[in-house]
Amino acid sequence: MSTTIVRGVCPHDCPDTCAMLITVKDGVALEVRGDPEHPTTAGVLCTKVARYTERTYHADRLLYPQKRVGPKGAGQFVRISWDEALDTIAEKLTGIAAVAPQALVPYSYAGTMGLVQGEAMAQRFFHQFGASLLDRTICATAGATGYKYTIGASIGTDVEQVQHARLIIIWGSNPIVSNLHFWMRVQEAKRNGARLIAIDPYRSLTAEKCHQHIALLPGTDAALALGMMHVLIKENLLDEDYISNYTLGFEQLAARAAEWPPERSASTCGITVEEVLQLARDYGNSCRRGDATLIRLNYGVQRVHGGGMAVRSIACLPALTGAWRQPAGGAMLSLSGAFPKNNAAMQRPDLIAPGTAPRTINMSSIGDDLLRPASAEFGPQIQALIVYNSNPVAIAPDSDKVARGFAREDLFTVVLEHFQTDTADYADILLPATTQLEHVDVHAAYGHYYMMANNAAIAPLGESKSNSEFFRLLARRMHYTDPCFSDTDDKMAALAFRKEDSRAVDFDWESLKRSGWQKLHMPEAPFAEGGFLTPSGKCEFYSGQMQRDGLDPLPDFIAPYESVQSNVELAQHFPLAMISPPARNFMNSTFVNVQSLRDTEGEPHLDIHPADAAQRTIQTGDMVRIFNRRGSMQARARVTGKARAGVVVGLSIWWKKLSGDGQNANAVTSQKLTDMGGGATFYDVLVEVEKVADLA
Ligand SMILES: Nc1nc2c(c(=O)[nH]1)N[C@H]1C(S)=C(S)[C@@H](COP(=O)(O)OP(=O)(O)OC[C@H]3O[C@@H](n4cnc5c(=O)[nH]c(N)nc54)[C@H](O)[C@@H]3O)O[C@H]1N2
Ligand SMILES: Nc1nc2c(c(=O)[nH]1)N[C@H]1C(S)=C(S)[C@@H](COP(=O)(O)OP(=O)(O)OC[C@H]3O[C@@H](n4cnc5c(=O)[nH]c(N)nc54)[C@H](O)[C@@H]3O)O[C@H]1N2
Ligand code: SF4
Ligand SMILES: [Mo]
């Protein structure tokens, strides 16, 4: 057989959504490459996904259905047939449906970002069943909500403009790790003379390569943005014309900003007054010169109590200075709101029985909810979980509670996976899922404006089945008759975007499959002349909607739940803030089991500032225990100024069972939620660190 090249898409939860070319020979995928023709991929895949064939053909791939034989969590399984697996699940779920359908809960996130293998056939199934709904808050909802109140939708500067920017503020983002193709354009801007400023408690790989690094305390970004506003207003570094035409509530905002002189901002953020002043002046003057001035704010700022307000406060800045006028200026968080997704057709919420309103479970507090008994408020106890595209035992906060919940003997758990993850160890039925090389899918993106098609490159390995095929088969077992349960993956993909929307007017699935990608129709500079998607059509410094939602209608600083300044009592016992952002060679917990990538990361590390280490007589190479009242984990210390004083950094997310003590950073994170959007607060944590005797 000859060699063929198949067009695919990287499925991972990464803004870049790269176009892949898969070389296939005799039914075997030999190699994946970045498509050189795709404008943002530009022929480059990150090191992780360049290893996609190593992951796909990994010796540990799950290849057939299994059922549990040992205790929950021990990971002992025996092979069964698909028929037995489906019969067992259907029988169990039929019993639950008869009593309390909401006792079934889906648990899924973005293991694949595909719209077909994500929430299409799966949601149809859960809606027909009457299962609980899942609020998918684990990553981005706080920031998305804060941005929406201010800008109106997740839309921002087109990444294809970034090379023209003259000043780029990289705010709570580590693009060398998490947004490589944006970084490639930042490099081009830098070669053209752009200045780069990183705002991050950690001297990340990215911060290291910027001209300036402002190392503020975690969870204090809104205070910095308010201090900047104070200076911009006081020194009249504003675009008054832009403000009067395209914004709402400047007077109220100015009154609020007046409360934030640079001294207050600096002391809240743990930085110098000079840093606040200089940042505001650099930003304001750059805009005033008419230089394209871009803020790449990212999810790093919003995994804390005031995460929504942090994003909202930062998102006000480009409207104050008119930075949106330039195509390469403005702000980017997520661009996903530009895609006219047809969720109603894909997910069929109309299948929910009329007159019923299933409850919503927040995925960020699944630990508590799994341990919660039935009550009038909560409804039925959770009796069954179907987990796909996620690894909650490793990635959800307050992991000890999550694991205790998953260990409940009376809980029935189905896990669809590529590998026997920490979560899979708790499954009653463990099912083999296909990878992106083995199924069809259609993708939106959140770091560029292209609709993307993934063709199946190879046949499913072993007896693996796609998520959509599993839910189709289960629907048949449950005797669901709606014709939508027979839709093929191609039929669903063809429904993905609304062609009535001018941005996707020429979307055609068959031609997208052939071409691989197609750009949405978007203006070059989305808000150059206003046109915000808020109720007023303006950038809302003052948000009436927030007031109606019971929130402060103006930007404000909301202190972390856990910090030395905000929780003095707790800080006496646990004086160090801990953050656990992504390690370069992992994708959340995906790829941790790929040997070559794990070898590069080595083992779990904790970066600690020399002053904090000295107080605890910790040296580089010591094994340390990181703990608080929720739990503890061990890691190898690296004494380094990369971590600012008072903050320790444990790059993540390790599989618990592949780290020394069977724990990871989520042993110490909490289930408290953000100020808006119900998001997780992974970077709002106080811990203590001590040296442990190293038996290794
Ligand atoms: N290689 C790799 N790439 C990834 C991922 C991965 O796991 N590995 N994960 C993907 C996913 S799901 C997501 S959501 C994105 C996340 O990627 P980003 O949006 O970039 O967010 P984080 O990685 O959470 O944090 C980015 C930076 O914010 C810093 N930070 C932490 N707390 C604060 C704070 O309070 N304020 C400020 N200013 N900075 C803070 C961290 O030190 C980190 O350097 O990356 C995606 N890309
Ligand atoms: N401490 C700490 N915890 C965090 C974070 C942090 O920064 N620090 N980041 C948080 C963030 S931003 C996020 S987005 C979450 C991510 O958490 P998750 O969404 O759970 O992401 P992954 O850990 O990558 O797990 C995805 C799983 O889906 C599986 N998978 C992939 N494709 C398919 C498929 O087609 N079918 C099926 N059935 N399975 C598939 C993969 O094998 C993998 O095990 O983690 C959060 N947890
Ligand atoms: S993880 Fe991101 S950078 Fe890497 S190939 Fe996928 S989309 Fe591209
Ligand atoms: Mo995420």
Coordinates of C-alpha atoms in Angstrom, one line a residue, residues 11 14 69 111 132 183 223-224 255 276 284-285 360 368 447 473 486 532 559 581 587 597 618-619 641 694:
P11 CA -7.4 17.6 19.9
C14 CA -4.7 24.3 24.0
V69 CA -12.3 -7.2 40.2
G111 CA -9.5 15.7 26.9
S132 CA -27.9 15.9 36.1
W183 CA 4.7 33.0 21.2
A223 CA -5.3 45.6 42.3
L224 CA -2.6 46.1 39.7
A255 CA -14.2 57.2 41.2
V276 CA 3.0 50.2 39.0
G284 CA -0.6 54.6 28.2
N285 CA 2.2 56.2 26.2
T360 CA -26.6 21.2 37.8
D368 CA -18.0 17.4 48.1
G447 CA -6.5 30.9 20.1
L473 CA -24.7 2.0 21.4
S486 CA -28.5 7.1 14.8
F532 CA -18.9 45.4 21.8
A559 CA -8.7 39.2 48.0
P581 CA 0.6 25.8 36.6
M587 CA -1.0 18.6 28.8
L597 CA 8.0 13.3 28.0
I618 CA 15.9 23.3 52.5
Q619 CA 18.4 22.9 49.7
G641 CA 14.7 33.0 42.5
D694 CA 14.6 10.9 51.7

